Amino acid sequence: MIPPVLVGGSGEMACPVCGAVSAARTCGGCGWELLGELVLGSATPVSRRSLEDRLAAARRLLDVRAAVRAARGCPAEQERALFALAGTTPDSLDAARARSAVPELTLMDLAAALKDLPAGEDVLVAEIGPDGLGLGGEVIAWDRLVPALSPDPLRRRFQLAGGGAAELAGPDALEAAIDAALPAAADGKTVVVLERCPDWPLAARLAAHLAARYAAVKTVTTDAPVADVAARLAGGTFLPHDYALVLARPGQVAGGFLLEPRTLFPAGIDTGSAAVAEVQVCAPPSAGVVERIALKIPVVALTGERRESWKPVRIVELDLAPGESATLAFTLHGPDRVDVAASTGTVRESAASWSGLLTELDQARLDLPLDLVVLVELGGPRNHERVAAAVDIVEHVQRGRPSGQVRVAVILYWDHEISKRRGAAPKEEPPSATPFQNSADALNDLRFLLESDYSADYEYPDAVALEDALHAVEELQAWRHGDRALLVTATRAPHPAGDQEHRTMVRRCPLGLDWRTALTAPSGWLGRTVLLVDSGTKPTNMHEREAARRAEAVWEEFRAARWDLVSHDDDDAIKTAANTLAPPSAVARPVPIPFTVSR
């Protein structure tokens, strides 16, 4: 049998698993039974092996839990090494069970924890952490406090967290080593102990020693820096909430704006520290021709999750030209006292209220530039109708946006070049793509196309190269920040899903491009995607009806990928497509606060 170790003549026992000292029958540290019921007779080899196995399992469980505690805040490589010391890995079932058994640390509110200590009292701040004991400006390393600890930093951390308890000296030796390393106690001194790792057994034992040596001890579990604690004890005043500069940024599509608070001074900072924060901002573009914009610069306390609950600290104004950048410097001088300076212009007080600014921001609208890509299928008897629809839609979009706001790129696509010679290599004439240009020039190109004769019969009526055109969209360059939209005017559908061929079915791309891979991408990075479908002539026989049914199934896949499908047969098809691509702009209203500058 492996008995507990008796300590002196007090009747207390040191646990063979964790080393904790107790006079109870069960260890208060790990729950191991220190003194069981008496059993008649001597221990058998079987009972000894059973006890040794249970003891080894208990020690391993303790080691895995120690690894969980020691690995807090460590990078992945160190975490793996710490769990290896416990004979397991971070993703093992043992590790998962240990994590569920080891509670997370609960940090204490510093102001509440220290409220009973009068400001200005002679207080000594002690810090117990992974590196040792910080006391009175001196750091006493753990290997000096407990010489029996391993010289290896990772194994020492593992031991401090309670691992390998059997490797350390007995309790008496540990207590004596700690006593010898601690400085002499100062009479009447109050000590505030900052515990960084309170559930590490040796750290807890050290905290208990400090409590026994000094007249008054206040123990606080916190991650606050020692300087902050010392300043608070000296009578400092601290921010209860973050102070933030509120900036705007454009919404992705709608032309409206979102708020973005940029923290200047975090909660808990000493208000007398004269802390400084700098932020680069820029003026939004103007809705009209103006030389300067009077921008409001609001600094608020983030007193809640909703913007309406934020408390204004200071609101100033600064005149900037549209698009002009400036660096703002903020200095904290006390509660509700923040000075603001700018690298350009003069800062002045503002009479605006926070609620009024929110109303202005909600009403602000800016006509964002629009980049529109138009894909036009060429050829066949309905060629004129498709091109005319594209012209009408672009004209409608152009009328609804300010001059110069709309750019258009046109991509023309036609048949696949399917070789009729067996075994010939696939050939493909790429779609004709023009780069982005102003809408007037793009309309001239489309009108020229309308006047030209491209209505001849398809060379390959059962082949269409829509997938080529969709892939060509991704190759366009020089996109602007703002609205983006894509229009496709088509009659024939690309090859449907499935491997079955049909003599009236459109053929697959000879180059192996798949329109499905390009189908979902545009709706992800483009604001709006519209497919204007011209169904062509009505089917007159069974094969044409089957082809029409298959085409309809393909168009439904576009709809499922969040494309807006518009039928060319609808009376309001042109207006519907145009308004979907580019909703009519609201009356432009100025943005009242600066934009954030990308970091």
PDB file of C-alpha atoms in Angstrom, residues 246-379:
ATOM      1  CA  VAL A 246     -17.731  58.029 -34.066  1.00  0.00           C
ATOM      2  CA  LEU A 247     -17.042  57.891 -37.809  1.00  0.00           C
ATOM      3  CA  ALA A 248     -19.147  56.918 -40.830  1.00  0.00           C
ATOM      4  CA  ARG A 249     -18.564  54.486 -43.631  1.00  0.00           C
ATOM      5  CA  PRO A 250     -20.639  53.872 -46.764  1.00  0.00           C
ATOM      6  CA  GLY A 251     -22.990  50.910 -46.912  1.00  0.00           C
ATOM      7  CA  GLN A 252     -22.129  48.354 -49.563  1.00  0.00           C
ATOM      8  CA  VAL A 253     -25.037  48.967 -51.903  1.00  0.00           C
ATOM      9  CA  ALA A 254     -27.839  51.126 -50.620  1.00  0.00           C
ATOM     10  CA  GLY A 255     -26.090  54.504 -50.648  1.00  0.00           C
ATOM     11  CA  GLY A 256     -26.672  54.945 -46.916  1.00  0.00           C
ATOM     12  CA  PHE A 257     -24.106  54.988 -44.135  1.00  0.00           C
ATOM     13  CA  LEU A 258     -23.100  53.012 -41.068  1.00  0.00           C
ATOM     14  CA  LEU A 259     -21.537  54.157 -37.798  1.00  0.00           C
ATOM     15  CA  GLU A 260     -18.100  52.950 -36.792  1.00  0.00           C
ATOM     16  CA  PRO A 261     -16.926  53.848 -33.250  1.00  0.00           C
ATOM     17  CA  ARG A 262     -13.134  54.023 -33.010  1.00  0.00           C
ATOM     18  CA  THR A 263     -11.944  53.597 -29.408  1.00  0.00           C
ATOM     19  CA  LEU A 264      -9.710  56.436 -28.245  1.00  0.00           C
ATOM     20  CA  PHE A 265      -9.376  55.744 -24.518  1.00  0.00           C
ATOM     21  CA  PRO A 266     -10.372  52.332 -23.083  1.00  0.00           C
ATOM     22  CA  ALA A 267     -12.344  51.895 -19.894  1.00  0.00           C
ATOM     23  CA  GLY A 268     -10.148  51.782 -16.792  1.00  0.00           C
ATOM     24  CA  ILE A 269      -7.575  54.318 -18.014  1.00  0.00           C
ATOM     25  CA  ASP A 270      -6.535  57.001 -15.517  1.00  0.00           C
ATOM     26  CA  THR A 271      -8.281  60.212 -16.513  1.00  0.00           C
ATOM     27  CA  GLY A 272      -5.365  62.230 -15.215  1.00  0.00           C
ATOM     28  CA  SER A 273      -2.842  60.486 -17.449  1.00  0.00           C
ATOM     29  CA  ALA A 274      -3.149  63.049 -20.298  1.00  0.00           C
ATOM     30  CA  ALA A 275      -3.308  60.142 -22.736  1.00  0.00           C
ATOM     31  CA  VAL A 276      -3.248  61.056 -26.435  1.00  0.00           C
ATOM     32  CA  ALA A 277      -4.840  59.240 -29.376  1.00  0.00           C
ATOM     33  CA  GLU A 278      -4.602  60.094 -33.075  1.00  0.00           C
ATOM     34  CA  VAL A 279      -7.020  59.074 -35.823  1.00  0.00           C
ATOM     35  CA  GLN A 280      -6.849  59.828 -39.544  1.00  0.00           C
ATOM     36  CA  VAL A 281     -10.197  60.742 -41.115  1.00  0.00           C
ATOM     37  CA  CYS A 282     -11.404  62.113 -44.422  1.00  0.00           C
ATOM     38  CA  ALA A 283     -14.340  64.213 -45.544  1.00  0.00           C
ATOM     39  CA  PRO A 284     -17.014  62.394 -47.548  1.00  0.00           C
ATOM     40  CA  PRO A 285     -17.583  63.321 -51.188  1.00  0.00           C
ATOM     41  CA  SER A 286     -20.043  66.140 -51.661  1.00  0.00           C
ATOM     42  CA  ALA A 287     -23.495  65.740 -53.151  1.00  0.00           C
ATOM     43  CA  GLY A 288     -23.005  69.016 -54.998  1.00  0.00           C
ATOM     44  CA  VAL A 289     -20.303  71.500 -55.901  1.00  0.00           C
ATOM     45  CA  VAL A 290     -19.048  72.845 -52.564  1.00  0.00           C
ATOM     46  CA  GLU A 291     -15.611  73.936 -51.480  1.00  0.00           C
ATOM     47  CA  ARG A 292     -15.789  73.055 -47.764  1.00  0.00           C
ATOM     48  CA  ILE A 293     -17.938  70.777 -45.593  1.00  0.00           C
ATOM     49  CA  ALA A 294     -18.651  71.583 -41.926  1.00  0.00           C
ATOM     50  CA  LEU A 295     -18.151  68.176 -40.327  1.00  0.00           C
ATOM     51  CA  LYS A 296     -19.194  67.266 -36.799  1.00  0.00           C
ATOM     52  CA  ILE A 297     -16.653  65.255 -34.804  1.00  0.00           C
ATOM     53  CA  PRO A 298     -18.413  63.414 -31.938  1.00  0.00           C
ATOM     54  CA  VAL A 299     -16.579  61.782 -29.028  1.00  0.00           C
ATOM     55  CA  VAL A 300     -18.913  59.547 -27.029  1.00  0.00           C
ATOM     56  CA  ALA A 301     -18.827  57.210 -24.035  1.00  0.00           C
ATOM     57  CA  LEU A 302     -19.879  53.724 -25.147  1.00  0.00           C
ATOM     58  CA  THR A 303     -22.411  53.229 -22.373  1.00  0.00           C
ATOM     59  CA  GLY A 304     -24.467  50.550 -24.120  1.00  0.00           C
ATOM     60  CA  GLU A 305     -24.791  48.375 -27.202  1.00  0.00           C
ATOM     61  CA  ARG A 306     -27.257  50.650 -28.991  1.00  0.00           C
ATOM     62  CA  ARG A 307     -25.995  53.897 -30.465  1.00  0.00           C
ATOM     63  CA  GLU A 308     -28.914  55.810 -28.934  1.00  0.00           C
ATOM     64  CA  SER A 309     -27.586  54.938 -25.480  1.00  0.00           C
ATOM     65  CA  TRP A 310     -24.095  56.347 -26.096  1.00  0.00           C
ATOM     66  CA  LYS A 311     -23.367  59.445 -24.048  1.00  0.00           C
ATOM     67  CA  PRO A 312     -21.772  62.415 -25.869  1.00  0.00           C
ATOM     68  CA  VAL A 313     -18.553  63.613 -24.243  1.00  0.00           C
ATOM     69  CA  ARG A 314     -17.737  66.374 -26.699  1.00  0.00           C
ATOM     70  CA  ILE A 315     -18.857  67.389 -30.207  1.00  0.00           C
ATOM     71  CA  VAL A 316     -16.711  69.781 -32.251  1.00  0.00           C
ATOM     72  CA  GLU A 317     -16.709  70.916 -35.878  1.00  0.00           C
ATOM     73  CA  LEU A 318     -14.029  71.093 -38.562  1.00  0.00           C
ATOM     74  CA  ASP A 319     -14.203  72.401 -42.133  1.00  0.00           C
ATOM     75  CA  LEU A 320     -12.685  70.118 -44.787  1.00  0.00           C
ATOM     76  CA  ALA A 321     -12.858  69.982 -48.560  1.00  0.00           C
ATOM     77  CA  PRO A 322     -14.704  66.978 -50.057  1.00  0.00           C
ATOM     78  CA  GLY A 323     -12.389  63.968 -49.913  1.00  0.00           C
ATOM     79  CA  GLU A 324      -9.728  65.844 -47.899  1.00  0.00           C
ATOM     80  CA  SER A 325      -7.905  63.924 -45.147  1.00  0.00           C
ATOM     81  CA  ALA A 326      -6.870  65.171 -41.730  1.00  0.00           C
ATOM     82  CA  THR A 327      -5.254  63.747 -38.602  1.00  0.00           C
ATOM     83  CA  LEU A 328      -7.212  64.375 -35.413  1.00  0.00           C
ATOM     84  CA  ALA A 329      -5.417  64.365 -32.040  1.00  0.00           C
ATOM     85  CA  PHE A 330      -7.419  63.712 -28.859  1.00  0.00           C
ATOM     86  CA  THR A 331      -6.082  64.363 -25.348  1.00  0.00           C
ATOM     87  CA  LEU A 332      -7.794  63.030 -22.216  1.00  0.00           C
ATOM     88  CA  HIS A 333      -7.714  65.571 -19.372  1.00  0.00           C
ATOM     89  CA  GLY A 334     -10.353  64.115 -17.062  1.00  0.00           C
ATOM     90  CA  PRO A 335     -13.874  62.725 -16.936  1.00  0.00           C
ATOM     91  CA  ASP A 336     -15.861  64.287 -19.803  1.00  0.00           C
ATOM     92  CA  ARG A 337     -12.820  66.388 -20.731  1.00  0.00           C
ATOM     93  CA  VAL A 338     -11.278  65.645 -24.128  1.00  0.00           C
ATOM     94  CA  ASP A 339      -9.338  68.195 -26.176  1.00  0.00           C
ATOM     95  CA  VAL A 340      -9.414  67.906 -29.979  1.00  0.00           C
ATOM     96  CA  ALA A 341      -6.866  69.289 -32.442  1.00  0.00           C
ATOM     97  CA  ALA A 342      -6.547  68.816 -36.213  1.00  0.00           C
ATOM     98  CA  SER A 343      -3.581  68.736 -38.561  1.00  0.00           C
ATOM     99  CA  THR A 344      -5.426  71.125 -40.862  1.00  0.00           C
ATOM    100  CA  GLY A 345      -8.085  73.748 -40.216  1.00  0.00           C
ATOM    101  CA  THR A 346      -9.454  75.070 -36.931  1.00  0.00           C
ATOM    102  CA  VAL A 347     -11.542  73.026 -34.527  1.00  0.00           C
ATOM    103  CA  ARG A 348     -14.533  74.805 -32.984  1.00  0.00           C
ATOM    104  CA  GLU A 349     -17.337  73.866 -30.618  1.00  0.00           C
ATOM    105  CA  SER A 350     -20.546  72.529 -32.141  1.00  0.00           C
ATOM    106  CA  ALA A 351     -24.105  73.166 -31.039  1.00  0.00           C
ATOM    107  CA  ALA A 352     -25.216  69.790 -32.443  1.00  0.00           C
ATOM    108  CA  SER A 353     -26.778  67.169 -30.192  1.00  0.00           C
ATOM    109  CA  TRP A 354     -26.076  63.455 -30.382  1.00  0.00           C
ATOM    110  CA  SER A 355     -29.698  62.627 -31.208  1.00  0.00           C
ATOM    111  CA  GLY A 356     -29.692  65.292 -33.929  1.00  0.00           C
ATOM    112  CA  LEU A 357     -26.539  63.824 -35.451  1.00  0.00           C
ATOM    113  CA  LEU A 358     -28.129  60.378 -35.562  1.00  0.00           C
ATOM    114  CA  THR A 359     -31.133  61.814 -37.377  1.00  0.00           C
ATOM    115  CA  GLU A 360     -28.868  63.555 -39.912  1.00  0.00           C
ATOM    116  CA  LEU A 361     -26.919  60.365 -40.495  1.00  0.00           C
ATOM    117  CA  ASP A 362     -30.077  58.309 -41.057  1.00  0.00           C
ATOM    118  CA  GLN A 363     -31.241  60.843 -43.634  1.00  0.00           C
ATOM    119  CA  ALA A 364     -27.859  61.107 -45.379  1.00  0.00           C
ATOM    120  CA  ARG A 365     -27.718  59.718 -48.892  1.00  0.00           C
ATOM    121  CA  LEU A 366     -24.907  59.860 -51.398  1.00  0.00           C
ATOM    122  CA  ASP A 367     -25.087  58.932 -55.066  1.00  0.00           C
ATOM    123  CA  LEU A 368     -22.430  56.267 -55.261  1.00  0.00           C
ATOM    124  CA  PRO A 369     -20.715  55.621 -58.609  1.00  0.00           C
ATOM    125  CA  LEU A 370     -22.159  52.668 -60.529  1.00  0.00           C
ATOM    126  CA  ASP A 371     -20.140  50.172 -62.584  1.00  0.00           C
ATOM    127  CA  LEU A 372     -22.526  48.208 -64.811  1.00  0.00           C
ATOM    128  CA  VAL A 373     -21.517  45.165 -66.874  1.00  0.00           C
ATOM    129  CA  VAL A 374     -23.811  44.237 -69.789  1.00  0.00           C
ATOM    130  CA  LEU A 375     -23.626  40.753 -71.344  1.00  0.00           C
ATOM    131  CA  VAL A 376     -25.397  40.523 -74.726  1.00  0.00           C
ATOM    132  CA  GLU A 377     -26.002  37.320 -76.663  1.00  0.00           C
ATOM    133  CA  LEU A 378     -25.512  37.888 -80.392  1.00  0.00           C
ATOM    134  CA  GLY A 379     -27.038  36.103 -83.380  1.00  0.00           C
TER     135      GLY A 379
END
